[in-house]
mmCIF file of C-alpha atoms in Angstrom:
data_model
loop_
_atom_site.group_PDB
_atom_site.id
_atom_site.type_symbol
_atom_site.label_atom_id
_atom_site.label_comp_id
_atom_site.label_asym_id
_atom_site.label_seq_id
_atom_site.Cartn_x
_atom_site.Cartn_y
_atom_site.Cartn_z
ATOM 1 C CA MET H 1 27.701 87.591 -28.403
ATOM 2 C CA LYS H 2 24.680 89.533 -27.143
ATOM 3 C CA ALA H 3 24.453 90.235 -23.450
ATOM 4 C CA ILE H 4 21.349 88.578 -22.127
ATOM 5 C CA GLY H 5 19.808 89.075 -18.676
ATOM 6 C CA ILE H 6 16.825 89.992 -16.632
ATOM 7 C CA VAL H 7 15.096 93.194 -17.683
ATOM 8 C CA ALA H 8 11.977 93.163 -15.488
ATOM 9 C CA MET H 9 10.668 91.169 -12.499
ATOM 10 C CA GLY H 10 7.399 90.596 -10.534
ATOM 11 C CA MET H 11 6.138 88.414 -7.697
ATOM 12 C CA TYR H 12 2.935 87.269 -6.037
ATOM 13 C CA VAL H 13 2.147 85.302 -2.906
ATOM 14 C CA PRO H 14 -1.350 84.445 -1.654
ATOM 15 C CA PRO H 15 -2.525 86.512 1.235
ATOM 16 C CA LYS H 16 -3.316 83.604 3.603
ATOM 17 C CA VAL H 17 -0.471 83.217 6.188
ATOM 18 C CA VAL H 18 -0.069 79.842 7.919
ATOM 19 C CA THR H 19 2.221 80.023 10.868
ATOM 20 C CA ASN H 20 4.047 77.221 12.771
ATOM 21 C CA ALA H 21 1.552 77.819 15.549
ATOM 22 C CA ASP H 22 -1.168 76.752 13.231
ATOM 23 C CA PHE H 23 0.499 73.384 12.713
ATOM 24 C CA GLU H 24 1.223 73.074 16.396
ATOM 25 C CA ALA H 25 -2.451 73.373 17.106
ATOM 26 C CA ARG H 26 -3.400 70.319 15.014
ATOM 27 C CA MET H 27 -0.250 68.116 14.748
ATOM 28 C CA ASP H 28 2.225 66.396 17.060
ATOM 29 C CA THR H 29 4.776 69.148 16.715
ATOM 30 C CA THR H 30 5.700 72.509 18.104
ATOM 31 C CA ALA H 31 6.402 75.918 16.464
ATOM 32 C CA GLU H 32 9.861 75.925 18.054
ATOM 33 C CA TRP H 33 10.688 72.463 16.664
ATOM 34 C CA ILE H 34 9.720 73.509 13.139
ATOM 35 C CA GLU H 35 11.728 76.676 13.176
ATOM 36 C CA SER H 36 14.810 75.100 14.732
ATOM 37 C CA ARG H 37 14.841 72.260 12.138
ATOM 38 C CA THR H 38 13.953 74.240 9.030
ATOM 39 C CA GLY H 39 14.256 77.957 9.585
ATOM 40 C CA ILE H 40 10.659 78.438 8.579
ATOM 41 C CA ARG H 41 8.224 80.510 10.637
ATOM 42 C CA GLU H 42 5.343 80.847 8.232
ATOM 43 C CA ARG H 43 4.306 80.183 4.682
ATOM 44 C CA ARG H 44 1.438 81.179 2.328
ATOM 45 C CA HIS H 45 -1.377 78.941 1.321
ATOM 46 C CA ALA H 46 -3.606 79.457 -1.727
ATOM 47 C CA GLU H 47 -7.333 79.328 -1.080
ATOM 48 C CA PRO H 48 -9.286 76.426 -2.505
ATOM 49 C CA GLY H 49 -9.896 77.007 -6.250
ATOM 50 C CA VAL H 50 -6.676 79.067 -6.774
ATOM 51 C CA TYR H 51 -4.316 77.250 -9.030
ATOM 52 C CA THR H 52 -0.775 77.783 -10.490
ATOM 53 C CA SER H 53 -2.075 79.834 -13.438
ATOM 54 C CA ASP H 54 -3.738 82.251 -11.051
ATOM 55 C CA ILE H 55 -0.452 82.628 -9.094
ATOM 56 C CA GLY H 56 1.471 83.202 -12.338
ATOM 57 C CA VAL H 57 -1.001 85.841 -13.515
ATOM 58 C CA GLY H 58 -0.626 87.534 -10.126
ATOM 59 C CA ALA H 59 3.190 87.696 -10.558
ATOM 60 C CA VAL H 60 2.862 89.048 -14.071
ATOM 61 C CA ARG H 61 0.345 91.702 -13.006
ATOM 62 C CA ASP H 62 2.786 92.788 -10.287
ATOM 63 C CA LEU H 63 5.534 93.015 -13.003
ATOM 64 C CA LEU H 64 3.176 95.251 -15.096
ATOM 65 C CA ARG H 65 2.333 97.432 -12.058
ATOM 66 C CA ARG H 66 6.040 98.112 -11.680
ATOM 67 C CA ASP H 67 6.705 98.491 -15.432
ATOM 68 C CA PRO H 68 3.605 98.823 -17.697
ATOM 69 C CA ASP H 69 5.808 98.250 -20.841
ATOM 70 C CA ALA H 70 7.570 95.158 -19.410
ATOM 71 C CA LEU H 71 5.891 92.657 -21.825
ATOM 72 C CA LYS H 72 6.790 94.634 -24.977
ATOM 73 C CA ASP H 73 8.484 92.332 -27.573
ATOM 74 C CA VAL H 74 7.887 89.229 -25.350
ATOM 75 C CA ASP H 75 7.132 86.391 -27.782
ATOM 76 C CA THR H 76 7.798 83.329 -25.675
ATOM 77 C CA VAL H 77 6.506 82.261 -22.237
ATOM 78 C CA ILE H 78 8.047 79.561 -20.091
ATOM 79 C CA CYS H 79 6.321 78.470 -16.884
ATOM 80 C CA ALA H 80 8.475 76.476 -14.517
ATOM 81 C CA THR H 81 6.166 74.537 -12.208
ATOM 82 C CA ALA H 82 5.724 71.154 -10.477
ATOM 83 C CA THR H 83 1.973 71.859 -10.019
ATOM 84 C CA PRO H 84 0.551 72.714 -13.528
ATOM 85 C CA ASP H 85 -3.110 73.371 -13.762
ATOM 86 C CA ALA H 86 -3.218 70.578 -16.506
ATOM 87 C CA LEU H 87 -0.647 68.643 -18.563
ATOM 88 C CA PHE H 88 -2.226 70.462 -21.556
ATOM 89 C CA PRO H 89 -3.009 73.224 -22.186
ATOM 90 C CA SER H 90 0.243 74.335 -20.588
ATOM 91 C CA THR H 91 0.051 76.682 -17.612
ATOM 92 C CA ALA H 92 2.334 79.015 -19.607
ATOM 93 C CA ALA H 93 -0.294 79.224 -22.278
ATOM 94 C CA LEU H 94 -3.025 79.810 -19.693
ATOM 95 C CA VAL H 95 -1.093 82.670 -18.134
ATOM 96 C CA ALA H 96 -0.131 84.149 -21.514
ATOM 97 C CA GLY H 97 -3.793 84.270 -22.579
ATOM 98 C CA GLN H 98 -4.706 86.391 -19.489
ATOM 99 C CA VAL H 99 -1.845 88.946 -19.652
ATOM 100 C CA GLY H 100 -2.049 89.971 -23.349
ATOM 101 C CA LEU H 101 0.367 87.428 -24.783
ATOM 102 C CA ALA H 102 -2.035 85.052 -26.514
ATOM 103 C CA GLY H 103 -0.258 83.621 -29.591
ATOM 104 C CA ALA H 104 3.168 83.696 -28.046
ATOM 105 C CA GLY H 105 5.083 80.476 -27.897
ATOM 106 C CA ALA H 106 4.411 78.885 -24.545
ATOM 107 C CA PHE H 107 5.430 75.799 -22.667
ATOM 108 C CA ASP H 108 5.874 74.405 -19.189
ATOM 109 C CA LEU H 109 9.227 73.329 -17.724
ATOM 110 C CA LEU H 110 9.265 70.697 -15.021
ATOM 111 C CA ALA H 111 12.532 70.519 -13.121
ATOM 112 C CA ALA H 112 10.875 71.018 -9.699
ATOM 113 C CA CYS H 113 12.729 73.410 -7.462
ATOM 114 C CA SER H 114 15.457 73.942 -10.080
ATOM 115 C CA GLY H 115 12.844 75.075 -12.600
ATOM 116 C CA PHE H 116 13.064 78.877 -12.531
ATOM 117 C CA VAL H 117 16.898 78.930 -13.104
ATOM 118 C CA TYR H 118 16.545 76.204 -15.741
ATOM 119 C CA GLY H 119 14.028 78.552 -17.391
ATOM 120 C CA LEU H 120 16.469 81.489 -17.351
ATOM 121 C CA SER H 121 18.978 79.272 -19.147
ATOM 122 C CA MET H 122 16.328 78.185 -21.763
ATOM 123 C CA ALA H 123 15.387 81.867 -22.307
ATOM 124 C CA GLN H 124 18.961 82.878 -22.900
ATOM 125 C CA GLY H 125 19.414 80.041 -25.396
ATOM 126 C CA LEU H 126 16.204 80.905 -27.342
ATOM 127 C CA ILE H 127 17.261 84.591 -27.649
ATOM 128 C CA LEU H 128 20.833 83.822 -28.646
ATOM 129 C CA ALA H 129 19.519 81.355 -31.204
ATOM 130 C CA GLY H 130 17.335 84.031 -32.805
ATOM 131 C CA THR H 131 14.140 82.118 -31.945
ATOM 132 C CA ALA H 132 12.872 84.703 -29.446
ATOM 133 C CA ARG H 133 13.321 88.374 -28.843
ATOM 134 C CA ARG H 134 12.221 88.459 -25.219
ATOM 135 C CA VAL H 135 11.083 85.599 -22.952
ATOM 136 C CA LEU H 136 8.843 85.787 -19.939
ATOM 137 C CA VAL H 137 9.954 83.094 -17.426
ATOM 138 C CA ILE H 138 7.553 82.244 -14.569
ATOM 139 C CA GLY H 139 8.203 80.149 -11.547
ATOM 140 C CA ALA H 140 4.837 79.372 -9.810
ATOM 141 C CA GLU H 141 3.444 76.718 -7.502
ATOM 142 C CA VAL H 142 0.409 75.653 -5.495
ATOM 143 C CA LEU H 143 2.343 72.928 -3.586
ATOM 144 C CA THR H 144 -0.440 72.732 -1.022
ATOM 145 C CA THR H 145 -2.467 70.785 -3.585
ATOM 146 C CA ILE H 146 0.060 67.938 -3.821
ATOM 147 C CA VAL H 147 1.404 67.856 -0.198
ATOM 148 C CA ASP H 148 -0.317 65.763 2.430
ATOM 149 C CA GLN H 149 -1.425 68.447 4.932
ATOM 150 C CA GLU H 150 -1.540 65.770 7.653
ATOM 151 C CA ASP H 151 2.086 64.663 7.118
ATOM 152 C CA ARG H 152 4.269 66.392 9.644
ATOM 153 C CA ASN H 153 7.417 65.723 7.603
ATOM 154 C CA THR H 154 6.202 67.589 4.467
ATOM 155 C CA ALA H 155 3.270 69.871 5.287
ATOM 156 C CA ILE H 156 5.352 72.211 7.413
ATOM 157 C CA LEU H 157 7.930 72.746 4.652
ATOM 158 C CA PHE H 158 5.913 73.930 1.605
ATOM 159 C CA GLY H 159 4.092 77.029 0.600
ATOM 160 C CA ASP H 160 2.489 78.598 -2.482
ATOM 161 C CA GLY H 161 3.708 81.578 -4.518
ATOM 162 C CA GLY H 162 5.254 82.731 -7.766
ATOM 163 C CA GLY H 163 7.735 85.065 -9.388
ATOM 164 C CA CYS H 164 8.507 86.022 -12.912
ATOM 165 C CA ALA H 165 11.206 87.698 -14.959
ATOM 166 C CA VAL H 166 11.402 89.049 -18.532
ATOM 167 C CA VAL H 167 14.688 87.965 -20.122
ATOM 168 C CA GLY H 168 16.177 90.044 -22.928
ATOM 169 C CA GLU H 169 19.151 92.007 -24.101
ATOM 170 C CA VAL H 170 20.989 94.070 -21.473
ATOM 171 C CA PRO H 171 24.002 96.459 -21.761
ATOM 172 C CA GLU H 172 27.425 94.841 -22.467
ATOM 173 C CA GLY H 173 29.100 93.603 -19.345
ATOM 174 C CA TYR H 174 25.819 92.716 -17.615
ATOM 175 C CA GLY H 175 23.549 89.652 -17.609
ATOM 176 C CA PHE H 176 24.135 85.910 -17.450
ATOM 177 C CA GLN H 177 27.634 84.607 -17.562
ATOM 178 C CA ASP H 178 27.371 80.739 -17.289
ATOM 179 C CA PHE H 179 24.964 77.991 -16.272
ATOM 180 C CA VAL H 180 25.545 74.522 -14.928
ATOM 181 C CA LEU H 181 22.557 72.141 -15.268
ATOM 182 C CA GLY H 182 22.237 68.492 -14.073
ATOM 183 C CA ALA H 183 19.916 65.707 -13.001
ATOM 184 C CA ASP H 184 20.201 62.137 -11.736
ATOM 185 C CA SER H 185 17.139 59.948 -11.698
ATOM 186 C CA ALA H 186 18.862 57.536 -9.326
ATOM 187 C CA GLY H 187 17.755 60.011 -6.580
ATOM 188 C CA GLY H 188 14.134 59.934 -7.771
ATOM 189 C CA PRO H 189 12.937 57.681 -4.896
ATOM 190 C CA ALA H 190 13.956 60.374 -2.446
ATOM 191 C CA LEU H 191 11.675 63.007 -3.878
ATOM 192 C CA TYR H 192 8.776 62.338 -6.241
ATOM 193 C CA GLN H 193 5.211 63.202 -7.285
ATOM 194 C CA ARG H 194 3.034 60.793 -9.197
ATOM 195 C CA CYS H 195 1.581 61.630 -12.667
ATOM 196 C CA ILE H 196 0.665 58.580 -14.840
ATOM 197 C CA ALA H 197 2.830 55.637 -13.667
ATOM 198 C CA PRO H 198 2.041 54.080 -10.281
ATOM 199 C CA THR H 199 5.761 53.326 -9.635
ATOM 200 C CA LEU H 200 9.138 54.631 -10.605
ATOM 201 C CA PRO H 201 11.216 52.424 -12.976
ATOM 202 C CA GLY H 202 13.087 50.928 -10.032
ATOM 203 C CA GLY H 203 9.769 49.864 -8.368
ATOM 204 C CA THR H 204 9.270 52.679 -5.841
ATOM 205 C CA SER H 205 5.518 52.934 -5.295
ATOM 206 C CA MET H 206 4.032 56.468 -5.531
ATOM 207 C CA GLY H 207 0.875 57.603 -3.781
ATOM 208 C CA GLU H 208 -1.376 60.488 -4.678
ATOM 209 C CA LYS H 209 0.683 62.982 -2.667
ATOM 210 C CA ALA H 210 4.330 64.033 -2.948
ATOM 211 C CA GLY H 211 6.834 61.640 -1.322
ATOM 212 C CA MET H 212 10.120 62.667 0.317
ATOM 213 C CA ASN H 213 12.951 61.029 2.144
ATOM 214 C CA GLY H 214 14.138 64.051 4.083
ATOM 215 C CA ARG H 215 17.514 62.603 5.178
ATOM 216 C CA GLU H 216 18.505 61.605 1.636
ATOM 217 C CA VAL H 217 17.363 64.900 0.117
ATOM 218 C CA PHE H 218 19.371 66.847 2.724
ATOM 219 C CA LYS H 219 22.559 64.955 1.929
ATOM 220 C CA PHE H 220 21.990 65.309 -1.833
ATOM 221 C CA ALA H 221 21.181 69.001 -1.599
ATOM 222 C CA VAL H 222 24.230 70.043 0.358
ATOM 223 C CA ARG H 223 26.490 68.203 -2.019
ATOM 224 C CA VAL H 224 25.082 69.397 -5.353
ATOM 225 C CA LEU H 225 24.422 72.952 -4.287
ATOM 226 C CA GLY H 226 28.104 73.217 -3.192
ATOM 227 C CA ASP H 227 29.527 71.328 -6.167
ATOM 228 C CA SER H 228 27.435 73.166 -8.824
ATOM 229 C CA GLY H 229 28.184 76.500 -7.255
ATOM 230 C CA ASN H 230 31.858 75.850 -7.428
ATOM 231 C CA GLN H 231 31.600 74.508 -11.009
ATOM 232 C CA VAL H 232 29.784 77.560 -12.314
ATOM 233 C CA LEU H 233 32.148 79.949 -10.584
ATOM 234 C CA LYS H 234 35.109 78.102 -12.166
ATOM 235 C CA LYS H 235 33.421 78.121 -15.549
ATOM 236 C CA SER H 236 32.849 81.831 -15.237
ATOM 237 C CA GLY H 237 36.384 82.568 -14.212
ATOM 238 C CA LEU H 238 35.276 83.772 -10.746
ATOM 239 C CA THR H 239 36.149 82.990 -7.155
ATOM 240 C CA PRO H 240 33.850 83.009 -4.147
ATOM 241 C CA ALA H 241 35.356 86.339 -3.146
ATOM 242 C CA ASP H 242 33.920 87.829 -6.336
ATOM 243 C CA VAL H 243 30.382 87.080 -5.302
ATOM 244 C CA ASP H 244 28.291 89.811 -3.786
ATOM 245 C CA TRP H 245 25.095 87.779 -3.245
ATOM 246 C CA VAL H 246 24.136 84.093 -3.342
ATOM 247 C CA ILE H 247 20.462 83.593 -4.267
ATOM 248 C CA PRO H 248 19.793 79.962 -3.267
ATOM 249 C CA HIS H 249 16.719 77.739 -3.439
ATOM 250 C CA GLN H 250 14.817 78.160 -0.168
ATOM 251 C CA ALA H 251 14.281 74.679 1.065
ATOM 252 C CA ASN H 252 15.735 74.510 4.521
ATOM 253 C CA LEU H 253 18.057 76.862 6.456
ATOM 254 C CA ARG H 254 20.420 74.149 7.484
ATOM 255 C CA ILE H 255 20.810 73.068 3.820
ATOM 256 C CA ILE H 256 21.573 76.651 2.770
ATOM 257 C CA GLU H 257 24.141 77.165 5.586
ATOM 258 C CA ALA H 258 25.883 73.911 4.856
ATOM 259 C CA ALA H 259 25.947 74.531 1.074
ATOM 260 C CA VAL H 260 27.364 77.983 1.071
ATOM 261 C CA GLN H 261 30.046 76.809 3.473
ATOM 262 C CA ARG H 262 31.124 74.373 0.818
ATOM 263 C CA PHE H 263 31.929 77.180 -1.575
ATOM 264 C CA GLY H 264 33.317 79.566 1.049
ATOM 265 C CA ILE H 265 30.744 82.333 0.903
ATOM 266 C CA PRO H 266 29.392 83.671 4.228
ATOM 267 C CA MET H 267 25.718 83.706 5.149
ATOM 268 C CA SER H 268 25.988 87.536 5.392
ATOM 269 C CA LYS H 269 26.131 87.400 1.531
ATOM 270 C CA THR H 270 23.218 84.943 1.179
ATOM 271 C CA VAL H 271 19.634 85.961 0.574
ATOM 272 C CA VAL H 272 17.146 84.047 2.743
ATOM 273 C CA ASN H 273 13.431 84.541 2.879
ATOM 274 C CA LEU H 274 12.185 81.034 3.573
ATOM 275 C CA ASP H 275 11.344 82.090 7.127
ATOM 276 C CA ARG H 276 8.311 83.822 5.675
ATOM 277 C CA TYR H 277 7.440 81.771 2.664
ATOM 278 C CA GLY H 278 8.763 78.229 3.209
ATOM 279 C CA ASN H 279 9.745 76.139 0.190
ATOM 280 C CA THR H 280 7.844 77.338 -2.879
ATOM 281 C CA SER H 281 9.729 75.039 -5.206
ATOM 282 C CA SER H 282 10.077 76.628 -8.721
ATOM 283 C CA ALA H 283 9.289 80.044 -7.246
ATOM 284 C CA THR H 284 11.870 80.370 -4.487
ATOM 285 C CA VAL H 285 14.782 81.845 -6.367
ATOM 286 C CA ALA H 286 12.518 84.334 -8.147
ATOM 287 C CA LEU H 287 10.917 85.449 -4.876
ATOM 288 C CA ALA H 288 14.260 85.736 -3.084
ATOM 289 C CA LEU H 289 15.848 87.739 -5.910
ATOM 290 C CA ARG H 290 12.800 90.045 -6.295
ATOM 291 C CA GLU H 291 12.770 90.836 -2.582
ATOM 292 C CA ALA H 292 16.494 91.457 -2.416
ATOM 293 C CA VAL H 293 16.165 93.955 -5.258
ATOM 294 C CA ASP H 294 13.197 95.566 -3.508
ATOM 295 C CA ASP H 295 14.989 96.111 -0.247
ATOM 296 C CA GLY H 296 18.136 97.455 -1.913
ATOM 297 C CA ARG H 297 20.511 94.578 -1.182
ATOM 298 C CA VAL H 298 21.020 93.647 -4.823
ATOM 299 C CA GLN H 299 22.263 96.598 -6.745
ATOM 300 C CA ASP H 300 23.434 97.454 -10.198
ATOM 301 C CA GLY H 301 26.746 95.853 -11.218
ATOM 302 C CA GLN H 302 26.835 93.306 -8.374
ATOM 303 C CA GLN H 303 27.865 89.749 -9.008
ATOM 304 C CA LEU H 304 25.228 87.102 -8.285
ATOM 305 C CA LEU H 305 25.404 83.332 -7.824
ATOM 306 C CA LEU H 306 22.063 81.442 -8.226
ATOM 307 C CA VAL H 307 21.878 77.831 -7.008
ATOM 308 C CA ALA H 308 19.036 75.394 -6.716
ATOM 309 C CA PHE H 309 18.228 71.668 -6.468
ATOM 310 C CA GLY H 310 14.970 69.750 -6.677
ATOM 311 C CA GLY H 311 13.116 66.592 -7.617
ATOM 312 C CA GLY H 312 14.677 64.713 -10.511
ATOM 313 C CA LEU H 313 16.883 64.797 -8.641
ATOM 314 C CA SER H 314 17.975 68.011 -10.475
ATOM 315 C CA TRP H 315 20.359 70.860 -9.835
ATOM 316 C CA VAL H 316 21.333 74.086 -11.467
ATOM 317 C CA ALA H 317 23.760 76.999 -10.857
ATOM 318 C CA ALA H 318 24.155 80.323 -12.581
ATOM 319 C CA THR H 319 26.351 83.386 -12.500
ATOM 320 C CA MET H 320 25.074 86.813 -13.546
ATOM 321 C CA LYS H 321 26.103 90.445 -13.298
ATOM 322 C CA TRP H 322 22.927 92.299 -12.150
ATOM 323 C CA TRP H 323 21.615 95.052 -14.402
ATOM 324 C CA GLY H 324 19.579 97.484 -12.317
ATOM 325 C CA GLY H 325 18.635 99.828 -15.114
ATOM 326 C CA GLY H 326 15.153 98.433 -15.820
ATOM 327 C CA ARG H 327 12.139 100.386 -14.566
ATOM 328 C CA SER H 328 11.208 97.484 -12.231
ATOM 329 C CA LEU H 329 14.758 96.544 -11.086
ATOM 330 C CA GLY H 330 15.512 99.142 -8.478
ATOM 331 C CA ALA H 331 14.624 99.227 -4.749
ATOM 332 C CA LEU H 332 10.970 99.997 -3.982
ATOM 333 C CA THR H 333 10.245 103.581 -3.072
ATOM 334 C CA ALA H 334 8.027 104.419 -0.064
ATOM 335 C CA SER H 335 5.181 105.283 -2.459
ATOM 336 C CA GLN H 336 5.544 101.963 -4.329
ATOM 337 C CA GLU H 337 5.614 100.054 -1.018
ATOM 338 C CA ALA H 338 2.409 101.754 0.032
ATOM 339 C CA HIS H 339 0.662 100.567 -3.141
ATOM 340 C CA ALA H 340 2.212 97.100 -3.219
#
């Protein structure tokens, strides 16, 4: 079987930084309380009129800045997002049309915060089936458009941003090993965003903004991140000791700490950047992985474990052997950092 993995990556976050102090100035909360409960110090907010397709295009342009040939042979585009510009045309198609991929197969994938890793799994399947040669997978969000900015329980958590990866053939011994995907709609009332129906099938009423029961989401997240991580390691014939880096969904520092403890991997091997970006849903794993490659933590040949959970309630875990041979897949040089 062909070895399939990530061959190029890019990222983009809006320039506007919103700190905990900004929330403290207008809400009944404190910067210290937010950081102690979530691990978040700041997040990025898109300006009015900037939407998910703009974020996705920004991530792809960063990819092309790092590797001008990165989109060669890409014939399919997947955009994982919970905040699409429109139900149709797909955000994937809108991005494709602006980055030279008009005519490529394009579709959106909605699995909330699990979306990017779900998308990597879909990309591998399309390539192994012979349907695609290379697939551009984007995880991008403007969550500030669906979150009530006056709700202390949710506004402090979420930010905007995007990451992308080109998936294609990699040398033997590298790339994706196994995936575990799951979802359980029984948890839907704990985390939801309305589209057409005013209520969920069980009768839960949905308003115009995203709804969340933080306590229930916390319990669910710790359990499924730990369980799915253990499942995919077992499926891959690996143990926690084999893992060099965990790249988790960046929702809450307490969730990450409790989850990695469940599969016996120390925080020193866990990539965390939510302190600077908050929860960017479908984008978090892509942003965390891109930054860990940039700063030299993730290196060629290392064993990675990717885990995420999200609305649905959904979950996903993946194992992969990192291939660092792509032009955009090494640590940033000082010159590249200066022009970033």
